[in-house]
mmCIF file of C-alpha atoms in Angstrom:
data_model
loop_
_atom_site.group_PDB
_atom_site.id
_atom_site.type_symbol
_atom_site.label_atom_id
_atom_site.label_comp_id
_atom_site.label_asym_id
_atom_site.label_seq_id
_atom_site.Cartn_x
_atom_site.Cartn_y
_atom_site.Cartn_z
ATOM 1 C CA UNK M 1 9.656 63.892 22.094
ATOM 2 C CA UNK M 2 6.097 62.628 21.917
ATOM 3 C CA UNK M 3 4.122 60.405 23.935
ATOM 4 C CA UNK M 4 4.332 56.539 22.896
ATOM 5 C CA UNK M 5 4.176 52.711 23.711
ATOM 6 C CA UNK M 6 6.355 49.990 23.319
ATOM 7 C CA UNK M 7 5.520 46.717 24.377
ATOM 8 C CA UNK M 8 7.931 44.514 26.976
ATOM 9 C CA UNK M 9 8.177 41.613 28.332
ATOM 10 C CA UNK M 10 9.463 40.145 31.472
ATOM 11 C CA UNK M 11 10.973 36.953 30.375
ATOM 12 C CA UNK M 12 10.703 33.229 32.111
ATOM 13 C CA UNK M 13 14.295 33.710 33.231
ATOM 14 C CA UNK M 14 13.348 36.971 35.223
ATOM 15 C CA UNK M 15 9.918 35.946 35.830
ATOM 16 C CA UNK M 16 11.362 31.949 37.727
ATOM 17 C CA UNK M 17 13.656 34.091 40.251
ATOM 18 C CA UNK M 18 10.694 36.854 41.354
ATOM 19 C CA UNK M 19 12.002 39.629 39.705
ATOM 20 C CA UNK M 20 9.138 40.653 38.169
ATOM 21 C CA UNK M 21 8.388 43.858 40.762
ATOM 22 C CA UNK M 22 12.358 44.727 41.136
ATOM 23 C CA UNK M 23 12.168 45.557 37.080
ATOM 24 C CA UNK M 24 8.423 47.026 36.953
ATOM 25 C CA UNK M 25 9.912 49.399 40.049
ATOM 26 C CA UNK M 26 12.493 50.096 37.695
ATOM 27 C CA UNK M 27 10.417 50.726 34.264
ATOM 28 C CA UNK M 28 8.137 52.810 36.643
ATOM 29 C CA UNK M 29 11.071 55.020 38.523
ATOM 30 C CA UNK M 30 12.473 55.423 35.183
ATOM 31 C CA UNK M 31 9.592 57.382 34.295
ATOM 32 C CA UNK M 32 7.505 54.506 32.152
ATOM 33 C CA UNK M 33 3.563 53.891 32.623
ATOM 34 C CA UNK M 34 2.262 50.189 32.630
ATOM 35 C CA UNK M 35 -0.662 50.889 30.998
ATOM 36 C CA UNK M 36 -1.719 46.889 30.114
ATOM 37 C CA UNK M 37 -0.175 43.658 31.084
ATOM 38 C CA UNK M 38 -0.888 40.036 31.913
ATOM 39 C CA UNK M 39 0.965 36.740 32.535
ATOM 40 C CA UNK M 40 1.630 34.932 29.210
ATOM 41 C CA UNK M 41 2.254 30.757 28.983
ATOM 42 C CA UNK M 42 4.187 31.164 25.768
ATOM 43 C CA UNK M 43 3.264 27.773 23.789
ATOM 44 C CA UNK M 44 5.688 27.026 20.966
ATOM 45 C CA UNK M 45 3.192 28.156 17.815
ATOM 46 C CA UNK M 46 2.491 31.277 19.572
ATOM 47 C CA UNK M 47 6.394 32.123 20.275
ATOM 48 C CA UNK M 48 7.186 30.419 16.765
ATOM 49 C CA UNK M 49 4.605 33.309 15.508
ATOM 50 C CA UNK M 50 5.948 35.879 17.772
ATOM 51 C CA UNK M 51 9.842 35.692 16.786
ATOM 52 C CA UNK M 52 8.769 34.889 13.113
ATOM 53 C CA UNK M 53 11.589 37.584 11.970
ATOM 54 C CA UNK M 54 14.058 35.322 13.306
ATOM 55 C CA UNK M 55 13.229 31.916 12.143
ATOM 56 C CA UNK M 56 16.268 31.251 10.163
ATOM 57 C CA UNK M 57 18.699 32.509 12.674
ATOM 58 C CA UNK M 58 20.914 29.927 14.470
ATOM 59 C CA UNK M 59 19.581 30.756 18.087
ATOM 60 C CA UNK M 60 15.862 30.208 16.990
ATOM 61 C CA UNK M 61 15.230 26.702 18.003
ATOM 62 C CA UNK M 62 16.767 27.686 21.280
ATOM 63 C CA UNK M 63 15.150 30.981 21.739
ATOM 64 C CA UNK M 64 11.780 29.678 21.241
ATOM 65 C CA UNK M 65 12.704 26.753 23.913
ATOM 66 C CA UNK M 66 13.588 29.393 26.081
ATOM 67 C CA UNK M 67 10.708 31.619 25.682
ATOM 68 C CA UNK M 68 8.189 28.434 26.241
ATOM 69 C CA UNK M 69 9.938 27.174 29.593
ATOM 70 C CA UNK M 70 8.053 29.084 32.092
ATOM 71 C CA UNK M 71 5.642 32.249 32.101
ATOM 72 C CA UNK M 72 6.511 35.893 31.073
ATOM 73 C CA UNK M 73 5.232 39.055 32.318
ATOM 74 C CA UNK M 74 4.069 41.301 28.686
ATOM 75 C CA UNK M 75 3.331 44.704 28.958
ATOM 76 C CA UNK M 76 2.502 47.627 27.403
ATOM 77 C CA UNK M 77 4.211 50.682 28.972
ATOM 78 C CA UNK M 78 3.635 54.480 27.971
ATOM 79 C CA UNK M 79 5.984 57.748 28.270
ATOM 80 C CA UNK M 80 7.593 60.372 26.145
ATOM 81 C CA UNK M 81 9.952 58.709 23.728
ATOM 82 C CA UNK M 82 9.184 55.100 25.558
ATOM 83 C CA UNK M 83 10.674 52.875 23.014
ATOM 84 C CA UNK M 84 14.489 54.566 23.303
ATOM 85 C CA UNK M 85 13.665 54.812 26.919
ATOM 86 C CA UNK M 86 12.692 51.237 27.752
ATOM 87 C CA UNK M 87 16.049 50.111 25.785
ATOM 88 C CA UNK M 88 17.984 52.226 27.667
ATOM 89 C CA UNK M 89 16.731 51.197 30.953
ATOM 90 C CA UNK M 90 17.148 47.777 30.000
ATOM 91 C CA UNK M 91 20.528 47.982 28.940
ATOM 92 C CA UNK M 92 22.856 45.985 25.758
ATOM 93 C CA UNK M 93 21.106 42.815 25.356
ATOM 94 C CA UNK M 94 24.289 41.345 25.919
ATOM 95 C CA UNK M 95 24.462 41.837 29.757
ATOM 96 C CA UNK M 96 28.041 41.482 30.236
ATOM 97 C CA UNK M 97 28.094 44.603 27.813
ATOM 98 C CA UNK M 98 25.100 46.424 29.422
ATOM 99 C CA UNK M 99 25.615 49.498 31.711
ATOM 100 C CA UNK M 100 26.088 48.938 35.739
ATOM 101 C CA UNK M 101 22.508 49.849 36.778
ATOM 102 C CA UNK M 102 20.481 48.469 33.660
ATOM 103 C CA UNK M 103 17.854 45.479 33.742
ATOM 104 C CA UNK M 104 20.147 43.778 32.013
ATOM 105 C CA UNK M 105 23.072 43.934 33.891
ATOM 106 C CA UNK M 106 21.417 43.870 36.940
ATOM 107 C CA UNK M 107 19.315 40.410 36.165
ATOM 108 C CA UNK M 108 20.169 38.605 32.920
ATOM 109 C CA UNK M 109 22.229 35.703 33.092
ATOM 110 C CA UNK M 110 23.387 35.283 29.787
ATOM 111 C CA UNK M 111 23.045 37.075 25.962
ATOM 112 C CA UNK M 112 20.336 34.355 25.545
ATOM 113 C CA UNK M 113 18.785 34.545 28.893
ATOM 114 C CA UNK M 114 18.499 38.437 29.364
ATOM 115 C CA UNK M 115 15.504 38.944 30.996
ATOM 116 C CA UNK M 116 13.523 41.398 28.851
ATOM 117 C CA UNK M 117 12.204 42.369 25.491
ATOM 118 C CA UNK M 118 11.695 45.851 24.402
ATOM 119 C CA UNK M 119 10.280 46.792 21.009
ATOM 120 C CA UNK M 120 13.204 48.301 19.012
ATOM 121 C CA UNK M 121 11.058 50.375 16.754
ATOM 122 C CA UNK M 122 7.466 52.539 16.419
ATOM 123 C CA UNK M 123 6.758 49.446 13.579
ATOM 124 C CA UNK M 124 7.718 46.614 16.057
ATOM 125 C CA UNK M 125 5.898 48.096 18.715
ATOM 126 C CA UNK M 126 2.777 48.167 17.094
ATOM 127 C CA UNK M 127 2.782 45.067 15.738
ATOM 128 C CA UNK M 128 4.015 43.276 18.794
ATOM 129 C CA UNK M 129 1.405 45.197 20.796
ATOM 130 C CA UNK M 130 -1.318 43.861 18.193
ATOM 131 C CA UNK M 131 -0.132 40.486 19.102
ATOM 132 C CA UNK M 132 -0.267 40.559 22.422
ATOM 133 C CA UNK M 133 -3.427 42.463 23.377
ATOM 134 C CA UNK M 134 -5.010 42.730 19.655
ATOM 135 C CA UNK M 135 -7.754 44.632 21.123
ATOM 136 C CA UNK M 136 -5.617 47.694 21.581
#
């Protein structure tokens, strides 16, 4: 597999209860790079913009609540096949149906509350990386 980025994102859930070295140990022992991040202060146009795709979903008003509570840790991270590899180390983004040992299962509290965000494709990746850090 070739080198690559996704982007992720440490979510307010995660980020309220200090967890935000426990999962960068675990992107980084699981063979990820942080190659960019910051602290983000989601305000509701920017997450309205952000989750755009899923404006006429059911869970949007409360997803973009959610996302606007608190702070989240967004990152870019680098390593062969990274996008597969950051999902699988965060696990089913249902965490009662994630893996023992993923993010997920490890530090989500609910489907909606699940602690991270990983890019799920090369064309999500870059665009949510152009988002994020547009200089990139």
């Amino acid at each position: 597999m070739a080198e690559q980025k996704t982007l992720s994102i440490v979510k307010p859930d995660a980020v309220g209860k200090s967890n935000i070295g426990k999962i960068l140990a675990r992107l980084e022992e699981g063979g990820l790079r942080i190659v960019q991040a910051r602290l983000v202060y989601m305000d509701r146009p920017m997450a309205e913009k952000f989750y755009a795709e899923h404006a006429e979903r059911p869970f949007f008003a409360s997803l973009i609540e959610f996302m606007t509570s608190g702070p989240s840790m967004i990152m870019v991270l680098s390593g062969e096949d990274a996008i597969a590899h950051n999902r699988q180390l965060m696990g089913a983004t249902d965490p009662a149906k994630a893996d023992p040992g993923t993010i997920r299962a490890d530090f989500a509290e609910s489907i909606e509350r699940n602690a991270v965000h990983g890019s799920d494709s090369p064309e999500a990746a870059e665009r949510e990386i152009g988002f994020f850090f547009p200089a990139s």
